[in-house]
Amino acid sequence: MVSAAPAPRVGYIGLGNMGAPMARRLVDWSGGLVVCDARPSATEKFAAAGVAVAASAAEVAARATVISVTVLDDAQVREVLTGDQGILRTARPGTVVAVHSTIADSTAVELAQLCRARDVDLVDAPVSGGAPGAKQGRLAVMVGGSESAFAAVQGPFGCWADLVVHAGPVGAGTRMKLARNLLHFVSFTAAAEAARLAEHAGLDVRRLGEVVRHSDAVTGGAGAIMWRETTAALTGDDPWLPIMSHVRDLGEKDLRLALDLGDRLGTELPLARQGLEHLAAGLGLPHPTRQSTGADDDR
């Protein structure tokens, strides 16, 4: 009977708002943990829990073979990897470095090439779920990298994430995170527009927020329509056709009603107008009024 390979020792560099709660969930990792942060105060609680503390990224790499990096930006990631006291100074062949910072996908690809020259694997592995998700161990992590590197990080990542997705080769994790955050922040902009409409209508904006959070938890929010494998136009025999047609018809009706309310209240709703114009095409459908009349504007 072949015994399972021992768990790798994990390193964690960057113990800020996200990194600290993620690393805390690795304190009992069977292979051991070593942490590093530029601020001594960030490592004190880890040291008190019996976790090894390294003085530099190079020292982490000398002691660990799976290393997570959660720092601020591209420049800091580059310094942690290639600086005078960086990971590549001491990393052993076969080491896997996971960058959780949201950086440019081109930076991830470039740094992966530098790592590969040293027989080190880099994965870009940005996360979604914020500090609450990190504390609860409920983050989603989007991994770009080789199959072997993905296999190496799945165990440690499972301590702080309950969704680990292999997005594709290096760079794919970052591209998926950018697409996810596009939805996130455009949704925030739409939420601000909806709040203005509610406020001008004399409603309690906080109660509207309560309704939004409740219903999105049930329906899945905007992610509920992201189950198709493509954004191409729907064909007549596609099983999604009746579902998306219903979404389009309901959405266009409600957007028109909201725009009418906004006109009566003197509230500008530019995103709602954009939504009415582009909803159908985004769902892979023709705009029904334009299809039948050829009109450019049916609002």
mmCIF file of C-alpha atoms in Angstrom:
data_model
loop_
_atom_site.group_PDB
_atom_site.id
_atom_site.type_symbol
_atom_site.label_atom_id
_atom_site.label_comp_id
_atom_site.label_asym_id
_atom_site.label_seq_id
_atom_site.Cartn_x
_atom_site.Cartn_y
_atom_site.Cartn_z
ATOM 1 C CA MET A 1 0.000 0.000 0.000
ATOM 2 C CA VAL A 2 1.468 3.358 -1.072
ATOM 3 C CA SER A 3 1.347 6.052 1.614
ATOM 4 C CA ALA A 4 0.266 9.596 0.763
ATOM 5 C CA ALA A 5 3.004 12.124 0.153
ATOM 6 C CA PRO A 6 3.656 14.398 3.129
ATOM 7 C CA ALA A 7 2.017 17.820 3.029
ATOM 8 C CA PRO A 8 4.366 20.573 1.850
ATOM 9 C CA ARG A 9 5.469 23.324 4.171
ATOM 10 C CA VAL A 10 3.543 26.476 3.301
ATOM 11 C CA GLY A 11 4.877 30.031 3.344
ATOM 12 C CA TYR A 12 2.741 33.138 3.545
ATOM 13 C CA ILE A 13 4.067 36.601 2.640
ATOM 14 C CA GLY A 14 1.907 39.667 3.317
ATOM 15 C CA LEU A 15 -0.295 39.684 6.416
ATOM 16 C CA GLY A 16 -2.663 42.583 5.750
ATOM 17 C CA ASN A 17 -6.460 42.711 5.777
ATOM 18 C CA MET A 18 -6.725 39.704 3.462
ATOM 19 C CA GLY A 19 -3.448 37.899 4.035
ATOM 20 C CA ALA A 20 -3.671 37.686 7.827
ATOM 21 C CA PRO A 21 -7.040 35.892 8.030
ATOM 22 C CA MET A 22 -6.050 33.612 5.142
ATOM 23 C CA ALA A 23 -2.774 32.703 6.843
ATOM 24 C CA ARG A 24 -4.495 32.194 10.212
ATOM 25 C CA ARG A 25 -6.507 29.373 8.686
ATOM 26 C CA LEU A 26 -3.200 27.642 7.854
ATOM 27 C CA VAL A 27 -1.807 27.716 11.406
ATOM 28 C CA ASP A 28 -2.678 24.032 11.896
ATOM 29 C CA TRP A 29 -1.566 22.961 8.396
ATOM 30 C CA SER A 30 0.055 19.555 8.824
ATOM 31 C CA GLY A 31 3.151 20.431 6.811
ATOM 32 C CA GLY A 32 3.854 23.532 8.867
ATOM 33 C CA LEU A 33 3.639 27.254 8.170
ATOM 34 C CA VAL A 34 6.177 30.073 7.944
ATOM 35 C CA VAL A 35 5.046 33.697 7.635
ATOM 36 C CA CYS A 36 6.636 37.003 6.694
ATOM 37 C CA ASP A 37 5.550 40.642 6.745
ATOM 38 C CA ALA A 38 7.459 43.919 6.644
ATOM 39 C CA ARG A 39 5.687 44.959 9.874
ATOM 40 C CA PRO A 40 6.824 43.036 12.979
ATOM 41 C CA SER A 41 3.442 43.723 14.594
ATOM 42 C CA ALA A 42 1.739 41.656 11.869
ATOM 43 C CA THR A 43 3.638 38.490 12.788
ATOM 44 C CA GLU A 44 3.360 38.703 16.596
ATOM 45 C CA LYS A 45 0.144 36.690 16.915
ATOM 46 C CA PHE A 46 1.497 34.033 14.578
ATOM 47 C CA ALA A 47 4.694 33.709 16.596
ATOM 48 C CA ALA A 48 2.616 33.421 19.773
ATOM 49 C CA ALA A 49 0.721 30.533 18.151
ATOM 50 C CA GLY A 50 3.992 28.709 17.462
ATOM 51 C CA VAL A 51 4.243 29.624 13.773
ATOM 52 C CA ALA A 52 7.722 30.173 12.320
ATOM 53 C CA VAL A 53 8.447 33.781 11.329
ATOM 54 C CA ALA A 54 10.876 34.635 8.520
ATOM 55 C CA ALA A 55 12.710 37.925 8.165
ATOM 56 C CA SER A 56 12.519 38.015 4.364
ATOM 57 C CA ALA A 57 10.849 36.468 1.343
ATOM 58 C CA ALA A 58 14.115 34.680 0.584
ATOM 59 C CA GLU A 59 14.033 33.055 4.018
ATOM 60 C CA VAL A 60 10.447 31.931 3.428
ATOM 61 C CA ALA A 61 11.501 30.305 0.139
ATOM 62 C CA ALA A 62 14.387 28.533 1.872
ATOM 63 C CA ARG A 63 11.907 26.926 4.268
ATOM 64 C CA ALA A 64 8.697 26.370 2.250
ATOM 65 C CA THR A 65 7.770 24.868 -1.122
ATOM 66 C CA VAL A 66 4.269 26.330 -1.557
ATOM 67 C CA ILE A 67 4.305 30.091 -1.014
ATOM 68 C CA SER A 68 1.350 32.477 -1.008
ATOM 69 C CA VAL A 69 1.928 36.177 -1.702
ATOM 70 C CA THR A 70 -0.668 38.800 -0.749
ATOM 71 C CA VAL A 71 0.848 42.254 -1.173
ATOM 72 C CA LEU A 72 -0.394 45.544 -2.598
ATOM 73 C CA ASP A 73 0.406 45.763 -6.301
ATOM 74 C CA ASP A 74 2.551 44.689 -9.267
ATOM 75 C CA ALA A 75 5.647 46.485 -7.978
ATOM 76 C CA GLN A 76 5.487 44.794 -4.575
ATOM 77 C CA VAL A 77 4.872 41.378 -6.129
ATOM 78 C CA ARG A 78 7.891 41.891 -8.380
ATOM 79 C CA GLU A 79 10.056 42.903 -5.399
ATOM 80 C CA VAL A 80 8.930 39.890 -3.346
ATOM 81 C CA LEU A 81 9.849 37.580 -6.207
ATOM 82 C CA THR A 82 12.952 39.139 -7.757
ATOM 83 C CA GLY A 83 14.347 41.586 -5.196
ATOM 84 C CA ASP A 84 17.643 41.224 -3.353
ATOM 85 C CA GLN A 85 15.814 39.295 -0.617
ATOM 86 C CA GLY A 86 13.212 37.835 -2.959
ATOM 87 C CA ILE A 87 11.823 34.330 -3.337
ATOM 88 C CA LEU A 88 13.889 33.475 -6.422
ATOM 89 C CA ARG A 89 17.143 33.987 -4.484
ATOM 90 C CA THR A 90 16.591 30.761 -2.532
ATOM 91 C CA ALA A 91 13.588 28.882 -3.970
ATOM 92 C CA ARG A 92 14.199 25.196 -4.583
ATOM 93 C CA PRO A 93 13.210 23.537 -7.883
ATOM 94 C CA GLY A 94 9.582 22.458 -7.728
ATOM 95 C CA THR A 95 8.511 25.356 -5.501
ATOM 96 C CA VAL A 96 5.084 26.802 -6.340
ATOM 97 C CA VAL A 97 4.472 30.522 -5.775
ATOM 98 C CA ALA A 98 0.858 31.699 -5.669
ATOM 99 C CA VAL A 99 0.186 35.404 -6.172
ATOM 100 C CA HIS A 100 -3.155 36.397 -4.618
ATOM 101 C CA SER A 101 -2.723 40.120 -5.285
ATOM 102 C CA THR A 102 -4.792 41.494 -8.171
ATOM 103 C CA ILE A 103 -2.106 42.475 -10.674
ATOM 104 C CA ALA A 104 -1.966 42.845 -14.458
ATOM 105 C CA ASP A 105 -2.320 39.532 -16.251
ATOM 106 C CA SER A 106 0.748 40.474 -18.334
ATOM 107 C CA THR A 107 2.759 40.860 -15.117
ATOM 108 C CA ALA A 108 1.715 37.375 -14.024
ATOM 109 C CA VAL A 109 2.807 35.895 -17.373
ATOM 110 C CA GLU A 110 6.146 37.755 -17.282
ATOM 111 C CA LEU A 111 6.939 36.708 -13.721
ATOM 112 C CA ALA A 112 5.923 33.109 -14.436
ATOM 113 C CA GLN A 113 8.524 33.017 -17.213
ATOM 114 C CA LEU A 114 11.209 34.282 -14.817
ATOM 115 C CA CYS A 115 10.185 31.641 -12.277
ATOM 116 C CA ARG A 116 10.182 28.871 -14.884
ATOM 117 C CA ALA A 117 13.819 29.633 -15.692
ATOM 118 C CA ARG A 118 14.569 28.648 -12.059
ATOM 119 C CA ASP A 119 12.350 25.515 -12.170
ATOM 120 C CA VAL A 120 9.779 27.324 -10.023
ATOM 121 C CA ASP A 121 6.074 27.416 -10.886
ATOM 122 C CA LEU A 122 4.042 30.612 -10.482
ATOM 123 C CA VAL A 123 0.255 30.651 -10.386
ATOM 124 C CA ASP A 124 -1.823 33.797 -10.399
ATOM 125 C CA ALA A 125 -4.533 33.096 -7.844
ATOM 126 C CA PRO A 126 -6.589 36.210 -7.028
ATOM 127 C CA VAL A 127 -9.454 35.778 -4.610
ATOM 128 C CA SER A 128 -13.027 37.017 -4.303
ATOM 129 C CA GLY A 129 -15.049 37.341 -1.127
ATOM 130 C CA GLY A 130 -13.264 40.091 0.776
ATOM 131 C CA ALA A 131 -12.090 40.063 4.382
ATOM 132 C CA PRO A 132 -15.351 38.447 5.642
ATOM 133 C CA GLY A 133 -14.833 35.542 3.230
ATOM 134 C CA ALA A 134 -11.209 35.219 4.313
ATOM 135 C CA LYS A 135 -12.152 35.067 7.999
ATOM 136 C CA GLN A 136 -14.865 32.481 7.339
ATOM 137 C CA GLY A 137 -12.758 30.356 4.990
ATOM 138 C CA ARG A 138 -15.294 31.006 2.236
ATOM 139 C CA LEU A 139 -13.250 32.730 -0.446
ATOM 140 C CA ALA A 140 -13.372 31.882 -4.136
ATOM 141 C CA VAL A 141 -9.937 31.601 -5.707
ATOM 142 C CA MET A 142 -9.302 31.696 -9.457
ATOM 143 C CA VAL A 143 -6.082 29.909 -10.372
ATOM 144 C CA GLY A 144 -4.046 30.393 -13.541
ATOM 145 C CA GLY A 145 -1.241 27.887 -13.943
ATOM 146 C CA SER A 146 -0.167 24.392 -14.964
ATOM 147 C CA GLU A 147 -2.079 21.270 -13.927
ATOM 148 C CA SER A 148 0.750 20.184 -11.632
ATOM 149 C CA ALA A 149 0.965 23.584 -9.933
ATOM 150 C CA PHE A 150 -2.815 23.643 -9.482
ATOM 151 C CA ALA A 151 -2.665 20.214 -7.842
ATOM 152 C CA ALA A 152 0.059 21.432 -5.470
ATOM 153 C CA VAL A 153 -1.967 24.398 -4.184
ATOM 154 C CA GLN A 154 -5.401 22.798 -3.861
ATOM 155 C CA GLY A 155 -4.773 21.445 -0.362
ATOM 156 C CA PRO A 156 -3.536 24.672 1.261
ATOM 157 C CA PHE A 157 -6.085 26.784 -0.635
ATOM 158 C CA GLY A 158 -8.868 24.568 0.699
ATOM 159 C CA CYS A 159 -8.112 25.831 4.213
ATOM 160 C CA TRP A 160 -9.306 29.358 3.383
ATOM 161 C CA ALA A 161 -11.420 28.924 0.232
ATOM 162 C CA ASP A 162 -14.533 26.865 -0.393
ATOM 163 C CA LEU A 163 -14.379 27.370 -4.168
ATOM 164 C CA VAL A 164 -11.081 26.690 -5.964
ATOM 165 C CA VAL A 165 -11.364 27.149 -9.752
ATOM 166 C CA HIS A 166 -8.665 26.261 -12.300
ATOM 167 C CA ALA A 167 -9.243 29.111 -14.752
ATOM 168 C CA GLY A 168 -6.584 28.026 -17.265
ATOM 169 C CA PRO A 169 -2.873 28.803 -17.883
ATOM 170 C CA VAL A 170 -0.937 31.538 -16.119
ATOM 171 C CA GLY A 171 -2.769 34.856 -16.481
ATOM 172 C CA ALA A 172 -6.213 33.257 -16.672
ATOM 173 C CA GLY A 173 -6.835 33.634 -12.940
ATOM 174 C CA THR A 174 -6.244 37.369 -13.128
ATOM 175 C CA ARG A 175 -8.393 37.720 -16.253
ATOM 176 C CA MET A 176 -11.246 35.947 -14.501
ATOM 177 C CA LYS A 177 -10.851 38.190 -11.440
ATOM 178 C CA LEU A 178 -10.945 41.327 -13.615
ATOM 179 C CA ALA A 179 -14.140 40.128 -15.306
ATOM 180 C CA ARG A 180 -15.646 39.338 -11.914
ATOM 181 C CA ASN A 181 -14.711 42.761 -10.543
ATOM 182 C CA LEU A 182 -16.064 44.517 -13.638
ATOM 183 C CA LEU A 183 -19.442 43.061 -12.712
ATOM 184 C CA HIS A 184 -18.903 43.947 -9.058
ATOM 185 C CA PHE A 185 -18.160 47.633 -9.508
ATOM 186 C CA VAL A 186 -20.571 48.268 -12.366
ATOM 187 C CA SER A 187 -23.183 46.714 -10.061
ATOM 188 C CA PHE A 188 -22.131 49.158 -7.334
ATOM 189 C CA THR A 189 -22.673 52.008 -9.789
ATOM 190 C CA ALA A 190 -26.104 50.619 -10.641
ATOM 191 C CA ALA A 191 -26.870 50.261 -6.914
ATOM 192 C CA ALA A 192 -26.063 53.957 -6.417
ATOM 193 C CA GLU A 193 -28.414 54.837 -9.282
ATOM 194 C CA ALA A 194 -31.185 52.681 -7.813
ATOM 195 C CA ALA A 195 -30.630 54.310 -4.407
ATOM 196 C CA ARG A 196 -31.057 57.776 -5.942
ATOM 197 C CA LEU A 197 -34.331 56.720 -7.541
ATOM 198 C CA ALA A 198 -35.567 55.303 -4.233
ATOM 199 C CA GLU A 199 -34.481 58.390 -2.286
ATOM 200 C CA HIS A 200 -36.181 60.750 -4.753
ATOM 201 C CA ALA A 201 -39.312 58.600 -4.482
ATOM 202 C CA GLY A 202 -39.326 59.136 -0.702
ATOM 203 C CA LEU A 203 -38.240 55.587 0.175
ATOM 204 C CA ASP A 204 -35.860 54.339 2.870
ATOM 205 C CA VAL A 205 -32.670 53.458 0.985
ATOM 206 C CA ARG A 206 -31.522 51.105 3.745
ATOM 207 C CA ARG A 207 -34.718 49.072 3.517
ATOM 208 C CA LEU A 208 -34.224 48.833 -0.248
ATOM 209 C CA GLY A 209 -30.719 47.518 0.459
ATOM 210 C CA GLU A 210 -32.218 44.935 2.806
ATOM 211 C CA VAL A 211 -34.549 43.738 0.037
ATOM 212 C CA VAL A 212 -31.688 43.598 -2.508
ATOM 213 C CA ARG A 213 -29.427 41.563 -0.218
ATOM 214 C CA HIS A 214 -32.253 39.185 0.654
ATOM 215 C CA SER A 215 -33.420 38.540 -2.903
ATOM 216 C CA ASP A 216 -29.898 38.276 -4.355
ATOM 217 C CA ALA A 217 -29.076 35.631 -1.742
ATOM 218 C CA VAL A 218 -32.049 33.621 -3.029
ATOM 219 C CA THR A 219 -31.681 34.175 -6.780
ATOM 220 C CA GLY A 220 -27.918 34.483 -7.123
ATOM 221 C CA GLY A 221 -28.072 38.061 -8.370
ATOM 222 C CA ALA A 222 -26.413 38.882 -11.671
ATOM 223 C CA GLY A 223 -24.508 35.588 -11.630
ATOM 224 C CA ALA A 224 -27.786 33.757 -12.137
ATOM 225 C CA ILE A 225 -27.627 34.315 -15.920
ATOM 226 C CA MET A 226 -23.980 33.242 -16.269
ATOM 227 C CA TRP A 227 -24.524 29.547 -16.962
ATOM 228 C CA ARG A 228 -24.127 29.470 -20.748
ATOM 229 C CA GLU A 229 -20.770 28.447 -22.239
ATOM 230 C CA THR A 230 -20.819 31.360 -24.697
ATOM 231 C CA THR A 231 -22.158 34.882 -25.170
ATOM 232 C CA ALA A 232 -23.097 34.187 -28.817
ATOM 233 C CA ALA A 233 -26.626 34.808 -30.079
ATOM 234 C CA LEU A 234 -29.126 32.123 -29.106
ATOM 235 C CA THR A 235 -30.447 29.847 -31.827
ATOM 236 C CA GLY A 236 -34.050 28.701 -32.152
ATOM 237 C CA ASP A 237 -33.389 25.230 -30.699
ATOM 238 C CA ASP A 238 -31.285 26.406 -27.745
ATOM 239 C CA PRO A 239 -32.866 25.322 -24.428
ATOM 240 C CA TRP A 240 -31.841 28.697 -22.965
ATOM 241 C CA LEU A 241 -34.024 30.567 -25.470
ATOM 242 C CA PRO A 242 -37.282 30.551 -23.462
ATOM 243 C CA ILE A 243 -35.446 31.332 -20.211
ATOM 244 C CA MET A 244 -33.492 34.278 -21.591
ATOM 245 C CA SER A 245 -36.522 35.510 -23.521
ATOM 246 C CA HIS A 246 -38.445 35.656 -20.245
ATOM 247 C CA VAL A 247 -35.573 37.529 -18.582
ATOM 248 C CA ARG A 248 -35.447 40.009 -21.482
ATOM 249 C CA ASP A 249 -39.197 40.637 -21.536
ATOM 250 C CA LEU A 250 -39.443 41.050 -17.764
ATOM 251 C CA GLY A 251 -36.302 43.179 -17.608
ATOM 252 C CA GLU A 252 -37.312 45.530 -20.402
ATOM 253 C CA LYS A 253 -40.771 45.995 -18.892
ATOM 254 C CA ASP A 254 -39.357 46.850 -15.459
ATOM 255 C CA LEU A 255 -36.626 49.095 -16.859
ATOM 256 C CA ARG A 256 -39.225 51.086 -18.801
ATOM 257 C CA LEU A 257 -41.321 51.482 -15.667
ATOM 258 C CA ALA A 258 -38.261 52.614 -13.666
ATOM 259 C CA LEU A 259 -37.314 55.105 -16.396
ATOM 260 C CA ASP A 260 -40.841 56.469 -16.439
ATOM 261 C CA LEU A 261 -40.695 56.934 -12.657
ATOM 262 C CA GLY A 262 -37.329 58.645 -12.990
ATOM 263 C CA ASP A 263 -38.686 61.018 -15.645
ATOM 264 C CA ARG A 264 -41.565 61.987 -13.371
ATOM 265 C CA LEU A 265 -39.225 62.561 -10.435
ATOM 266 C CA GLY A 266 -36.565 64.362 -12.466
ATOM 267 C CA THR A 267 -34.001 61.636 -11.640
ATOM 268 C CA GLU A 268 -31.381 60.877 -14.282
ATOM 269 C CA LEU A 269 -30.914 57.113 -14.767
ATOM 270 C CA PRO A 270 -28.167 56.704 -17.392
ATOM 271 C CA LEU A 271 -27.334 53.094 -16.509
ATOM 272 C CA ALA A 272 -30.992 52.124 -16.694
ATOM 273 C CA ARG A 273 -31.155 53.588 -20.220
ATOM 274 C CA GLN A 274 -28.006 51.689 -21.158
ATOM 275 C CA GLY A 275 -29.519 48.561 -19.641
ATOM 276 C CA LEU A 276 -32.695 48.885 -21.686
ATOM 277 C CA GLU A 277 -30.651 49.365 -24.846
ATOM 278 C CA HIS A 278 -28.229 46.486 -24.290
ATOM 279 C CA LEU A 279 -30.051 43.887 -22.158
ATOM 280 C CA ALA A 280 -31.423 41.852 -25.062
ATOM 281 C CA ALA A 281 -28.116 41.618 -26.927
ATOM 282 C CA GLY A 282 -26.323 40.752 -23.712
ATOM 283 C CA LEU A 283 -28.687 37.818 -23.256
ATOM 284 C CA GLY A 284 -28.007 36.653 -26.811
ATOM 285 C CA LEU A 285 -31.379 37.836 -28.119
ATOM 286 C CA PRO A 286 -32.716 40.392 -30.589
ATOM 287 C CA HIS A 287 -34.511 43.423 -29.246
ATOM 288 C CA PRO A 288 -38.173 42.539 -29.919
ATOM 289 C CA THR A 289 -39.355 46.011 -30.916
ATOM 290 C CA ARG A 290 -36.365 46.611 -33.191
ATOM 291 C CA GLN A 291 -36.854 43.179 -34.721
ATOM 292 C CA SER A 292 -40.450 43.911 -35.648
ATOM 293 C CA THR A 293 -40.318 47.629 -36.537
ATOM 294 C CA GLY A 294 -36.686 48.444 -37.266
ATOM 295 C CA ALA A 295 -36.963 51.441 -34.917
ATOM 296 C CA ASP A 296 -33.730 52.732 -33.426
ATOM 297 C CA ASP A 297 -35.261 53.769 -30.119
ATOM 298 C CA ASP A 298 -38.325 52.237 -28.563
ATOM 299 C CA ARG A 299 -38.136 53.898 -25.188
#
